[in-house]
Amino acid sequence: MERDIERVLISRERIAERVRQLAGQITADHSAAEDGQIAIIPILTGAMIFCADLIRHMPLRMRIALIAVSSYPGASVRSQGASLLSRRLGDLRGRRVLVVDDILDSGQTLAKVVPIVQGLGPVSVKTCVLLRKDRLAARRVAINYVGFDIPDEFVVGYGLDYDDYYRNLPDIVTLKPAVLAKVKKP
Ligand code: 5GP
Ligand code: MG
C-alpha cells in the first residue's frame, strides 16, 4: 500500500488537529439542542473514519443514523452519479441532523442525501465535509462545515478509496499514476 503513494497531501497530525477544531465548533453550535436531540448521519462508506473521529470529540448526547451512497463505483476517479445503496435513518422527526461526508466534489451525493433526510421531518439539517475540492461545482454547494479545501486531484486514505482499497491509510494521499492505470475491474 505504502509504495503506491505519490505524495501525502494532508498528514494524520493535521487531520487530527482540524477534526478536533471542527468538533469543537459543531459542539458549540449545537449547545442549545435538547438532550439527545442530535442525529449524526455519516454517508458510508467514505465518511466512516472521519465521522468516528469527529463524534468522539463531541460530548453531546447523540444518535447515529446511516446512509450508504456510491458515486465512484469500482476503479473510477470521476463521479458516475450518486446512487443510494441502503439506508437506516430511523425516526428523524424533531431531531437536529448533521450529515457528514468525506469529500465534496460534484455535489451530487449531498444533493441526493439531503432531500431524503429533509423528507423525514427533522428540525434542521446541517452538512459537514472533511474535504472540498477546488472546483466550481463544489464551491457552489452550500455547506456548513468544511475541514480542508484541496486541489482538484483524486485522493485516497482516511476513509477515501480507490476501487474500495486504501481506506485504512491514516493520511490523505495521492496515488502514483501507474497505480491508477493498473487497477482493473474484476
Ligand atoms: P460528489 O457526489 O460531491 O461528486 O462526490 C462525493 C463522493 O464522491 C464522496 O463521498 C466520495 O465517495 C467520492 N469522491 C469524490 N472525490 C473523491 C476523491 O478525490 N477520491 C475518492 N477516493 N473519492 C472521491
Ligand atoms: Mg467513494
Short mmCIF file of N, CA and C and ligand atoms in Angstrom, two decimals:
data_model
loop_
_atom_site.label_atom_id
_atom_site.label_comp_id
_atom_site.label_asym_id
_atom_site.label_seq_id
_atom_site.Cartn_x
_atom_site.Cartn_y
_atom_site.Cartn_z
N MET A 1 0.83 -1.21 0.00
CA MET A 1 0.00 0.00 0.00
C MET A 1 0.87 1.26 0.00
N GLU A 2 1.87 1.26 0.90
CA GLU A 2 2.73 2.45 1.06
C GLU A 2 3.43 2.80 -0.25
N ARG A 3 3.84 1.78 -0.98
CA ARG A 3 4.61 2.06 -2.19
C ARG A 3 3.74 2.61 -3.33
N ASP A 4 2.42 2.58 -3.17
CA ASP A 4 1.53 3.13 -4.18
C ASP A 4 1.30 4.64 -4.02
N ILE A 5 1.78 5.17 -2.89
CA ILE A 5 1.54 6.58 -2.59
C ILE A 5 2.46 7.48 -3.42
N GLU A 6 1.86 8.50 -4.03
CA GLU A 6 2.66 9.51 -4.74
C GLU A 6 3.13 10.56 -3.75
N ARG A 7 2.17 11.22 -3.08
CA ARG A 7 2.58 12.16 -2.03
C ARG A 7 1.49 12.32 -0.98
N VAL A 8 1.93 12.71 0.21
CA VAL A 8 0.98 12.94 1.30
C VAL A 8 0.46 14.37 1.17
N LEU A 9 -0.84 14.48 1.00
CA LEU A 9 -1.45 15.81 0.84
C LEU A 9 -1.76 16.40 2.21
N ILE A 10 -2.36 15.59 3.09
CA ILE A 10 -2.68 16.04 4.45
C ILE A 10 -2.28 14.93 5.41
N SER A 11 -1.39 15.27 6.33
CA SER A 11 -0.87 14.27 7.26
C SER A 11 -1.90 13.94 8.34
N ARG A 12 -1.70 12.80 8.98
CA ARG A 12 -2.61 12.38 10.06
C ARG A 12 -2.64 13.39 11.20
N GLU A 13 -1.49 14.07 11.43
CA GLU A 13 -1.45 15.06 12.52
C GLU A 13 -2.33 16.27 12.18
N ARG A 14 -2.22 16.73 10.94
CA ARG A 14 -3.06 17.88 10.53
C ARG A 14 -4.53 17.50 10.52
N ILE A 15 -4.83 16.28 10.09
CA ILE A 15 -6.23 15.83 10.10
C ILE A 15 -6.75 15.85 11.54
N ALA A 16 -5.98 15.26 12.45
CA ALA A 16 -6.44 15.15 13.84
C ALA A 16 -6.70 16.53 14.45
N GLU A 17 -5.81 17.48 14.15
CA GLU A 17 -5.97 18.82 14.70
C GLU A 17 -7.24 19.49 14.16
N ARG A 18 -7.43 19.36 12.85
CA ARG A 18 -8.59 20.01 12.22
C ARG A 18 -9.91 19.34 12.65
N VAL A 19 -9.88 18.03 12.80
CA VAL A 19 -11.09 17.30 13.23
C VAL A 19 -11.50 17.78 14.62
N ARG A 20 -10.50 17.98 15.48
CA ARG A 20 -10.79 18.45 16.83
C ARG A 20 -11.41 19.86 16.80
N GLN A 21 -10.86 20.72 15.93
CA GLN A 21 -11.41 22.08 15.79
C GLN A 21 -12.85 22.04 15.30
N LEU A 22 -13.09 21.25 14.26
CA LEU A 22 -14.45 21.14 13.70
C LEU A 22 -15.43 20.65 14.76
N ALA A 23 -15.01 19.63 15.49
CA ALA A 23 -15.88 19.07 16.52
C ALA A 23 -16.22 20.12 17.58
N GLY A 24 -15.23 20.93 17.93
CA GLY A 24 -15.46 22.00 18.91
C GLY A 24 -16.48 23.01 18.40
N GLN A 25 -16.32 23.36 17.12
CA GLN A 25 -17.24 24.33 16.51
C GLN A 25 -18.66 23.75 16.44
N ILE A 26 -18.77 22.51 16.00
CA ILE A 26 -20.10 21.88 15.87
C ILE A 26 -20.74 21.74 17.25
N THR A 27 -19.96 21.35 18.22
CA THR A 27 -20.48 21.19 19.58
C THR A 27 -21.02 22.52 20.10
N ALA A 28 -20.24 23.58 19.89
CA ALA A 28 -20.67 24.91 20.36
C ALA A 28 -21.97 25.33 19.65
N ASP A 29 -22.04 25.07 18.35
CA ASP A 29 -23.23 25.46 17.58
C ASP A 29 -24.47 24.66 17.98
N HIS A 30 -24.26 23.50 18.60
CA HIS A 30 -25.40 22.65 18.97
C HIS A 30 -25.64 22.64 20.47
N SER A 31 -25.03 23.58 21.17
CA SER A 31 -25.14 23.55 22.64
C SER A 31 -26.57 23.83 23.11
N ALA A 32 -27.36 24.48 22.24
CA ALA A 32 -28.75 24.77 22.62
C ALA A 32 -29.68 23.59 22.35
N ALA A 33 -29.15 22.54 21.73
CA ALA A 33 -30.01 21.39 21.40
C ALA A 33 -30.49 20.72 22.68
N GLU A 34 -31.69 20.20 22.60
CA GLU A 34 -32.20 19.44 23.75
C GLU A 34 -31.40 18.15 23.87
N ASP A 35 -31.38 17.62 25.07
CA ASP A 35 -30.63 16.40 25.34
C ASP A 35 -31.09 15.26 24.42
N GLY A 36 -30.15 14.70 23.67
CA GLY A 36 -30.50 13.56 22.82
C GLY A 36 -31.17 13.92 21.51
N GLN A 37 -31.24 15.22 21.21
CA GLN A 37 -31.97 15.66 20.01
C GLN A 37 -31.14 15.50 18.73
N ILE A 38 -29.82 15.34 18.88
CA ILE A 38 -28.93 15.36 17.72
C ILE A 38 -28.82 13.99 17.07
N ALA A 39 -28.86 14.00 15.73
CA ALA A 39 -28.63 12.77 14.97
C ALA A 39 -27.50 13.03 13.98
N ILE A 40 -26.52 12.14 13.99
CA ILE A 40 -25.38 12.26 13.08
C ILE A 40 -25.54 11.21 11.99
N ILE A 41 -25.38 11.62 10.73
CA ILE A 41 -25.53 10.67 9.62
C ILE A 41 -24.26 10.68 8.76
N PRO A 42 -23.38 9.71 8.98
CA PRO A 42 -22.23 9.57 8.07
C PRO A 42 -22.70 8.96 6.75
N ILE A 43 -22.20 9.47 5.64
CA ILE A 43 -22.50 8.88 4.35
C ILE A 43 -21.44 7.80 4.10
N LEU A 44 -21.90 6.55 4.11
CA LEU A 44 -20.97 5.42 4.02
C LEU A 44 -20.62 5.14 2.56
N THR A 45 -19.48 4.62 2.29
CA THR A 45 -18.53 4.12 3.27
C THR A 45 -17.47 5.17 3.61
N GLY A 46 -17.29 6.13 2.73
CA GLY A 46 -16.16 7.06 2.84
C GLY A 46 -16.07 7.86 4.12
N ALA A 47 -17.23 8.24 4.71
CA ALA A 47 -17.22 9.13 5.87
C ALA A 47 -17.03 8.39 7.19
N MET A 48 -16.90 7.07 7.11
CA MET A 48 -16.85 6.25 8.31
C MET A 48 -15.74 6.66 9.28
N ILE A 49 -14.54 6.82 8.76
CA ILE A 49 -13.39 7.09 9.64
C ILE A 49 -13.44 8.53 10.15
N PHE A 50 -13.71 9.46 9.27
CA PHE A 50 -13.83 10.87 9.67
C PHE A 50 -14.89 11.03 10.75
N CYS A 51 -16.05 10.44 10.52
CA CYS A 51 -17.16 10.60 11.46
C CYS A 51 -16.83 9.96 12.81
N ALA A 52 -16.17 8.81 12.76
CA ALA A 52 -15.81 8.12 14.01
C ALA A 52 -14.89 9.00 14.86
N ASP A 53 -13.95 9.67 14.21
CA ASP A 53 -13.04 10.56 14.95
C ASP A 53 -13.76 11.82 15.42
N LEU A 54 -14.57 12.38 14.53
CA LEU A 54 -15.28 13.63 14.83
C LEU A 54 -16.17 13.51 16.07
N ILE A 55 -17.00 12.50 16.09
CA ILE A 55 -18.00 12.41 17.15
C ILE A 55 -17.38 12.11 18.51
N ARG A 56 -16.16 11.55 18.50
CA ARG A 56 -15.52 11.29 19.80
C ARG A 56 -14.95 12.55 20.43
N HIS A 57 -15.01 13.66 19.68
CA HIS A 57 -14.67 14.96 20.26
C HIS A 57 -15.91 15.82 20.45
N MET A 58 -17.08 15.21 20.36
CA MET A 58 -18.33 15.96 20.54
C MET A 58 -19.08 15.41 21.75
N PRO A 59 -18.89 16.02 22.91
CA PRO A 59 -19.52 15.48 24.13
C PRO A 59 -21.01 15.84 24.21
N LEU A 60 -21.78 15.36 23.24
CA LEU A 60 -23.22 15.62 23.19
C LEU A 60 -23.94 14.28 23.16
N ARG A 61 -25.13 14.24 23.70
CA ARG A 61 -25.93 13.02 23.61
C ARG A 61 -26.49 12.95 22.19
N MET A 62 -26.14 11.91 21.46
CA MET A 62 -26.49 11.85 20.04
C MET A 62 -26.86 10.44 19.61
N ARG A 63 -27.57 10.39 18.50
CA ARG A 63 -27.82 9.11 17.87
C ARG A 63 -27.11 9.09 16.53
N ILE A 64 -26.79 7.89 16.06
CA ILE A 64 -26.17 7.73 14.75
C ILE A 64 -27.18 7.06 13.82
N ALA A 65 -27.40 7.66 12.66
CA ALA A 65 -28.21 7.03 11.62
C ALA A 65 -27.27 6.78 10.44
N LEU A 66 -27.67 5.91 9.52
CA LEU A 66 -26.75 5.54 8.44
C LEU A 66 -27.39 5.65 7.06
N ILE A 67 -26.57 6.05 6.11
CA ILE A 67 -26.99 6.00 4.71
C ILE A 67 -25.76 5.64 3.88
N ALA A 68 -25.95 4.82 2.87
CA ALA A 68 -24.83 4.40 2.02
C ALA A 68 -25.11 4.81 0.58
N VAL A 69 -24.14 5.52 0.00
CA VAL A 69 -24.27 6.03 -1.35
C VAL A 69 -23.00 5.66 -2.12
N SER A 70 -23.16 5.34 -3.38
CA SER A 70 -21.99 5.07 -4.21
C SER A 70 -21.97 6.02 -5.39
N SER A 71 -20.83 6.65 -5.63
CA SER A 71 -20.74 7.54 -6.79
C SER A 71 -19.50 7.27 -7.62
N TYR A 72 -18.52 6.55 -7.02
CA TYR A 72 -17.29 6.23 -7.75
C TYR A 72 -17.17 4.71 -7.80
N PRO A 73 -18.10 4.03 -8.47
CA PRO A 73 -18.05 2.57 -8.42
C PRO A 73 -16.75 2.04 -9.01
N GLY A 74 -16.20 1.01 -8.38
CA GLY A 74 -15.00 0.35 -8.88
C GLY A 74 -13.86 1.32 -9.06
N ALA A 75 -13.16 1.19 -10.15
CA ALA A 75 -11.94 1.97 -10.37
C ALA A 75 -12.21 3.25 -11.14
N SER A 76 -13.21 4.03 -10.70
CA SER A 76 -13.44 5.31 -11.38
C SER A 76 -12.88 6.44 -10.54
N VAL A 77 -12.41 7.47 -11.20
CA VAL A 77 -11.86 8.63 -10.48
C VAL A 77 -12.67 9.90 -10.74
N ARG A 78 -13.80 9.75 -11.41
CA ARG A 78 -14.75 10.85 -11.57
C ARG A 78 -16.13 10.33 -11.20
N SER A 79 -16.97 11.19 -10.62
CA SER A 79 -18.29 10.76 -10.18
C SER A 79 -19.10 10.19 -11.35
N GLN A 80 -19.74 9.05 -11.08
CA GLN A 80 -20.61 8.43 -12.09
C GLN A 80 -22.08 8.72 -11.75
N GLY A 81 -22.31 9.70 -10.86
CA GLY A 81 -23.68 9.99 -10.42
C GLY A 81 -23.97 9.22 -9.15
N ALA A 82 -24.53 9.89 -8.14
CA ALA A 82 -24.72 9.25 -6.85
C ALA A 82 -25.91 8.31 -6.87
N SER A 83 -25.72 7.08 -6.39
CA SER A 83 -26.86 6.17 -6.27
C SER A 83 -26.96 5.66 -4.83
N LEU A 84 -28.19 5.62 -4.35
CA LEU A 84 -28.45 5.21 -2.97
C LEU A 84 -28.33 3.69 -2.86
N LEU A 85 -27.48 3.22 -1.95
CA LEU A 85 -27.29 1.78 -1.79
C LEU A 85 -28.18 1.24 -0.67
N SER A 86 -28.20 1.93 0.46
CA SER A 86 -29.05 1.48 1.57
C SER A 86 -29.20 2.60 2.59
N ARG A 87 -30.18 2.48 3.46
CA ARG A 87 -30.38 3.50 4.49
C ARG A 87 -30.96 2.88 5.74
N ARG A 88 -30.54 3.43 6.86
CA ARG A 88 -31.13 3.05 8.15
C ARG A 88 -31.20 4.33 8.96
N LEU A 89 -32.20 5.14 8.61
CA LEU A 89 -32.25 6.50 9.15
C LEU A 89 -33.15 6.62 10.38
N GLY A 90 -34.08 5.71 10.54
CA GLY A 90 -34.96 5.76 11.70
C GLY A 90 -35.85 6.99 11.69
N ASP A 91 -36.34 7.35 12.86
CA ASP A 91 -37.26 8.47 13.00
C ASP A 91 -36.46 9.75 13.26
N LEU A 92 -36.49 10.68 12.31
CA LEU A 92 -35.70 11.91 12.47
C LEU A 92 -36.58 13.11 12.87
N ARG A 93 -37.86 12.86 13.11
CA ARG A 93 -38.74 13.97 13.49
C ARG A 93 -38.26 14.61 14.79
N GLY A 94 -38.18 15.94 14.79
CA GLY A 94 -37.76 16.65 15.99
C GLY A 94 -36.26 16.65 16.21
N ARG A 95 -35.51 16.06 15.30
CA ARG A 95 -34.06 15.98 15.51
C ARG A 95 -33.31 17.09 14.78
N ARG A 96 -32.15 17.39 15.32
CA ARG A 96 -31.23 18.29 14.62
C ARG A 96 -30.16 17.40 14.01
N VAL A 97 -30.16 17.38 12.68
CA VAL A 97 -29.36 16.39 11.96
C VAL A 97 -28.07 17.01 11.42
N LEU A 98 -26.98 16.25 11.53
CA LEU A 98 -25.73 16.63 10.89
C LEU A 98 -25.34 15.51 9.92
N VAL A 99 -25.32 15.84 8.62
CA VAL A 99 -24.90 14.88 7.60
C VAL A 99 -23.40 15.05 7.39
N VAL A 100 -22.66 13.95 7.46
CA VAL A 100 -21.20 14.00 7.40
C VAL A 100 -20.71 13.23 6.18
N ASP A 101 -19.90 13.90 5.34
CA ASP A 101 -19.30 13.17 4.21
C ASP A 101 -17.79 13.40 4.19
N ASP A 102 -17.11 12.51 3.47
CA ASP A 102 -15.65 12.62 3.39
C ASP A 102 -15.23 13.79 2.52
N ILE A 103 -15.82 13.89 1.32
CA ILE A 103 -15.33 14.89 0.36
C ILE A 103 -16.46 15.43 -0.50
N LEU A 104 -16.40 16.71 -0.75
CA LEU A 104 -17.37 17.37 -1.63
C LEU A 104 -16.69 17.61 -2.97
N ASP A 105 -17.24 16.99 -4.00
CA ASP A 105 -16.63 17.06 -5.33
C ASP A 105 -17.64 17.68 -6.30
N SER A 106 -18.50 16.86 -6.91
CA SER A 106 -19.51 17.41 -7.82
C SER A 106 -20.74 17.93 -7.07
N GLY A 107 -20.91 17.48 -5.83
CA GLY A 107 -22.08 17.87 -5.05
C GLY A 107 -23.27 16.94 -5.22
N GLN A 108 -23.13 15.94 -6.07
CA GLN A 108 -24.26 15.04 -6.36
C GLN A 108 -24.67 14.20 -5.15
N THR A 109 -23.69 13.80 -4.37
CA THR A 109 -24.00 12.96 -3.21
C THR A 109 -24.88 13.72 -2.21
N LEU A 110 -24.47 14.93 -1.85
CA LEU A 110 -25.27 15.70 -0.89
C LEU A 110 -26.61 16.08 -1.51
N ALA A 111 -26.63 16.35 -2.82
CA ALA A 111 -27.89 16.69 -3.49
C ALA A 111 -28.87 15.52 -3.43
N LYS A 112 -28.33 14.32 -3.32
CA LYS A 112 -29.18 13.13 -3.22
C LYS A 112 -29.62 12.90 -1.76
N VAL A 113 -28.66 13.04 -0.84
CA VAL A 113 -28.90 12.65 0.56
C VAL A 113 -29.73 13.70 1.32
N VAL A 114 -29.40 14.96 1.17
CA VAL A 114 -30.05 15.99 2.00
C VAL A 114 -31.58 16.01 1.82
N PRO A 115 -32.11 15.95 0.59
CA PRO A 115 -33.57 15.92 0.46
C PRO A 115 -34.22 14.68 1.09
N ILE A 116 -33.53 13.55 1.03
CA ILE A 116 -34.07 12.33 1.67
C ILE A 116 -34.20 12.57 3.17
N VAL A 117 -33.15 13.14 3.76
CA VAL A 117 -33.14 13.41 5.20
C VAL A 117 -34.20 14.46 5.54
N GLN A 118 -34.25 15.52 4.75
CA GLN A 118 -35.23 16.58 4.99
C GLN A 118 -36.65 16.05 4.94
N GLY A 119 -36.89 15.07 4.08
CA GLY A 119 -38.22 14.49 3.94
C GLY A 119 -38.69 13.73 5.18
N LEU A 120 -37.77 13.47 6.10
CA LEU A 120 -38.14 12.72 7.30
C LEU A 120 -38.48 13.64 8.48
N GLY A 121 -38.59 14.94 8.21
CA GLY A 121 -39.12 15.87 9.20
C GLY A 121 -38.21 16.29 10.35
N PRO A 122 -36.91 16.43 10.13
CA PRO A 122 -36.06 16.91 11.22
C PRO A 122 -36.27 18.42 11.45
N VAL A 123 -35.82 18.92 12.59
CA VAL A 123 -35.91 20.35 12.89
C VAL A 123 -34.94 21.11 11.99
N SER A 124 -33.74 20.55 11.80
CA SER A 124 -32.75 21.20 10.96
C SER A 124 -31.81 20.16 10.36
N VAL A 125 -31.21 20.50 9.23
CA VAL A 125 -30.21 19.63 8.61
C VAL A 125 -28.97 20.47 8.32
N LYS A 126 -27.85 20.09 8.90
CA LYS A 126 -26.58 20.74 8.58
C LYS A 126 -25.66 19.75 7.92
N THR A 127 -24.67 20.28 7.20
CA THR A 127 -23.77 19.40 6.45
C THR A 127 -22.32 19.68 6.83
N CYS A 128 -21.52 18.63 6.83
CA CYS A 128 -20.11 18.73 7.18
C CYS A 128 -19.30 17.82 6.28
N VAL A 129 -18.26 18.36 5.66
CA VAL A 129 -17.34 17.51 4.88
C VAL A 129 -15.92 17.76 5.36
N LEU A 130 -15.10 16.71 5.30
CA LEU A 130 -13.70 16.90 5.68
C LEU A 130 -12.96 17.66 4.58
N LEU A 131 -13.23 17.29 3.33
CA LEU A 131 -12.50 17.88 2.20
C LEU A 131 -13.47 18.51 1.20
N ARG A 132 -13.02 19.60 0.60
CA ARG A 132 -13.78 20.19 -0.51
C ARG A 132 -12.81 20.45 -1.64
N LYS A 133 -13.16 19.95 -2.82
CA LYS A 133 -12.26 20.13 -3.96
C LYS A 133 -12.39 21.51 -4.56
N ASP A 134 -11.27 21.99 -5.07
CA ASP A 134 -11.24 23.32 -5.67
C ASP A 134 -11.78 23.26 -7.08
N ARG A 135 -13.11 23.20 -7.17
CA ARG A 135 -13.76 23.26 -8.48
C ARG A 135 -15.11 23.95 -8.29
N LEU A 136 -15.58 24.56 -9.37
CA LEU A 136 -16.77 25.40 -9.30
C LEU A 136 -17.97 24.67 -8.71
N ALA A 137 -18.20 23.44 -9.17
CA ALA A 137 -19.37 22.68 -8.72
C ALA A 137 -19.36 22.51 -7.20
N ALA A 138 -18.19 22.30 -6.63
CA ALA A 138 -18.08 22.09 -5.18
C ALA A 138 -18.29 23.40 -4.43
N ARG A 139 -17.75 24.48 -4.96
CA ARG A 139 -17.88 25.77 -4.25
C ARG A 139 -19.31 26.30 -4.29
N ARG A 140 -20.08 25.84 -5.27
CA ARG A 140 -21.48 26.30 -5.39
C ARG A 140 -22.39 25.68 -4.33
N VAL A 141 -21.96 24.57 -3.73
CA VAL A 141 -22.81 23.87 -2.77
C VAL A 141 -22.73 24.56 -1.41
N ALA A 142 -23.91 24.89 -0.84
CA ALA A 142 -23.93 25.50 0.49
C ALA A 142 -23.63 24.41 1.51
N ILE A 143 -22.61 24.64 2.34
CA ILE A 143 -22.20 23.61 3.28
C ILE A 143 -21.84 24.28 4.61
N ASN A 144 -22.17 23.65 5.71
CA ASN A 144 -21.98 24.32 7.00
C ASN A 144 -20.57 24.21 7.56
N TYR A 145 -19.95 23.06 7.40
CA TYR A 145 -18.61 22.85 7.97
C TYR A 145 -17.69 22.17 6.95
N VAL A 146 -16.51 22.77 6.74
CA VAL A 146 -15.52 22.21 5.80
C VAL A 146 -14.18 22.10 6.53
N GLY A 147 -13.56 20.92 6.42
CA GLY A 147 -12.26 20.72 7.05
C GLY A 147 -11.13 21.37 6.28
N PHE A 148 -10.94 20.96 5.04
CA PHE A 148 -9.84 21.46 4.21
C PHE A 148 -10.33 21.68 2.78
N ASP A 149 -9.85 22.76 2.17
CA ASP A 149 -10.01 22.92 0.73
C ASP A 149 -8.76 22.34 0.07
N ILE A 150 -8.98 21.47 -0.92
CA ILE A 150 -7.84 20.80 -1.56
C ILE A 150 -7.89 21.01 -3.08
N PRO A 151 -6.75 20.82 -3.75
CA PRO A 151 -6.76 20.91 -5.22
C PRO A 151 -7.65 19.84 -5.83
N ASP A 152 -8.05 20.05 -7.07
CA ASP A 152 -8.94 19.11 -7.76
C ASP A 152 -8.15 17.90 -8.23
N GLU A 153 -7.76 17.07 -7.27
CA GLU A 153 -7.00 15.85 -7.55
C GLU A 153 -7.72 14.68 -6.92
N PHE A 154 -7.45 13.48 -7.41
CA PHE A 154 -8.05 12.28 -6.82
C PHE A 154 -7.23 11.84 -5.62
N VAL A 155 -7.86 11.78 -4.46
CA VAL A 155 -7.14 11.43 -3.22
C VAL A 155 -7.74 10.18 -2.58
N VAL A 156 -6.92 9.51 -1.80
CA VAL A 156 -7.39 8.34 -1.04
C VAL A 156 -6.83 8.41 0.38
N GLY A 157 -7.35 7.52 1.22
CA GLY A 157 -6.89 7.44 2.62
C GLY A 157 -7.89 8.08 3.55
N TYR A 158 -7.77 7.74 4.84
CA TYR A 158 -8.66 8.28 5.87
C TYR A 158 -10.13 8.11 5.45
N GLY A 159 -10.44 6.92 4.95
CA GLY A 159 -11.82 6.61 4.56
C GLY A 159 -12.05 6.61 3.06
N LEU A 160 -11.25 7.38 2.34
CA LEU A 160 -11.46 7.51 0.89
C LEU A 160 -10.78 6.36 0.15
N ASP A 161 -11.47 5.85 -0.86
CA ASP A 161 -10.98 4.64 -1.52
C ASP A 161 -10.62 4.85 -2.98
N TYR A 162 -9.87 3.87 -3.49
CA TYR A 162 -9.77 3.67 -4.92
C TYR A 162 -10.06 2.20 -5.16
N ASP A 163 -11.12 1.90 -5.89
CA ASP A 163 -11.53 0.52 -6.12
C ASP A 163 -11.76 -0.21 -4.80
N ASP A 164 -12.22 0.54 -3.79
CA ASP A 164 -12.51 0.04 -2.44
C ASP A 164 -11.29 -0.26 -1.58
N TYR A 165 -10.11 0.05 -2.07
CA TYR A 165 -8.89 -0.11 -1.27
C TYR A 165 -8.41 1.24 -0.74
N TYR A 166 -7.42 1.19 0.11
CA TYR A 166 -6.70 2.36 0.65
C TYR A 166 -7.47 3.14 1.71
N ARG A 167 -8.68 2.70 2.09
CA ARG A 167 -9.45 3.48 3.07
C ARG A 167 -8.74 3.56 4.41
N ASN A 168 -7.94 2.55 4.73
CA ASN A 168 -7.29 2.48 6.03
C ASN A 168 -5.96 3.21 6.09
N LEU A 169 -5.55 3.89 5.02
CA LEU A 169 -4.35 4.73 5.12
C LEU A 169 -4.63 5.88 6.08
N PRO A 170 -3.73 6.15 7.03
CA PRO A 170 -4.01 7.19 8.03
C PRO A 170 -3.92 8.62 7.50
N ASP A 171 -3.17 8.82 6.40
CA ASP A 171 -3.02 10.16 5.82
C ASP A 171 -3.88 10.28 4.56
N ILE A 172 -4.11 11.51 4.12
CA ILE A 172 -4.79 11.71 2.84
C ILE A 172 -3.71 11.91 1.78
N VAL A 173 -3.73 11.05 0.76
CA VAL A 173 -2.62 10.98 -0.18
C VAL A 173 -3.11 10.92 -1.62
N THR A 174 -2.19 11.18 -2.55
CA THR A 174 -2.47 10.90 -3.95
C THR A 174 -1.74 9.60 -4.32
N LEU A 175 -2.25 8.92 -5.33
CA LEU A 175 -1.64 7.66 -5.78
C LEU A 175 -0.81 7.89 -7.03
N LYS A 176 0.19 7.04 -7.19
CA LYS A 176 1.02 7.12 -8.39
C LYS A 176 0.16 6.85 -9.63
N PRO A 177 0.40 7.58 -10.71
CA PRO A 177 -0.40 7.39 -11.93
C PRO A 177 -0.39 5.94 -12.40
N ALA A 178 0.73 5.25 -12.21
CA ALA A 178 0.81 3.85 -12.65
C ALA A 178 -0.19 2.97 -11.89
N VAL A 179 -0.45 3.32 -10.62
CA VAL A 179 -1.40 2.55 -9.80
C VAL A 179 -2.81 2.78 -10.32
N LEU A 180 -3.13 4.03 -10.61
CA LEU A 180 -4.47 4.36 -11.09
C LEU A 180 -4.72 3.71 -12.45
N ALA A 181 -3.70 3.58 -13.24
CA ALA A 181 -3.85 2.99 -14.57
C ALA A 181 -3.96 1.47 -14.51
N LYS A 182 -3.30 0.90 -13.47
CA LYS A 182 -3.14 -0.56 -13.41
C LYS A 182 -4.41 -1.30 -12.97
N VAL A 183 -5.15 -0.66 -12.02
CA VAL A 183 -6.28 -1.36 -11.41
C VAL A 183 -7.38 -1.60 -12.43
N LYS A 184 -7.78 -2.84 -12.53
CA LYS A 184 -8.85 -3.18 -13.49
C LYS A 184 -10.04 -3.76 -12.71
N LYS A 185 -11.20 -3.49 -13.23
CA LYS A 185 -12.40 -4.07 -12.61
C LYS A 185 -12.40 -5.59 -12.80
N PRO A 186 -12.87 -6.33 -11.79
CA PRO A 186 -12.90 -7.79 -11.93
C PRO A 186 -13.85 -8.19 -13.06
P1 5GP B 1 -19.72 14.22 -5.18
O1 5GP B 1 -21.02 13.49 -5.13
O2 5GP B 1 -19.72 15.55 -4.44
O3 5GP B 1 -19.19 14.34 -6.59
O4 5GP B 1 -18.61 13.33 -4.51
C1 5GP B 1 -18.73 12.87 -3.25
C2 5GP B 1 -18.33 11.41 -3.17
O5 5GP B 1 -17.51 11.00 -4.25
C3 5GP B 1 -17.55 11.22 -1.91
O6 5GP B 1 -18.37 10.76 -0.88
C4 5GP B 1 -16.52 10.20 -2.34
O7 5GP B 1 -17.01 8.91 -2.04
C5 5GP B 1 -16.36 10.35 -3.81
N1 5GP B 1 -15.17 11.15 -4.17
C6 5GP B 1 -15.15 12.40 -4.65
N2 5GP B 1 -13.88 12.83 -4.87
C7 5GP B 1 -13.07 11.81 -4.50
C8 5GP B 1 -11.64 11.64 -4.46
O8 5GP B 1 -10.82 12.50 -4.81
N3 5GP B 1 -11.20 10.45 -4.00
C9 5GP B 1 -12.03 9.46 -3.61
N4 5GP B 1 -11.47 8.36 -3.17
N5 5GP B 1 -13.38 9.58 -3.61
C10 5GP B 1 -13.89 10.75 -4.06
MG MG B 2 -16.10 6.57 -2.57
#
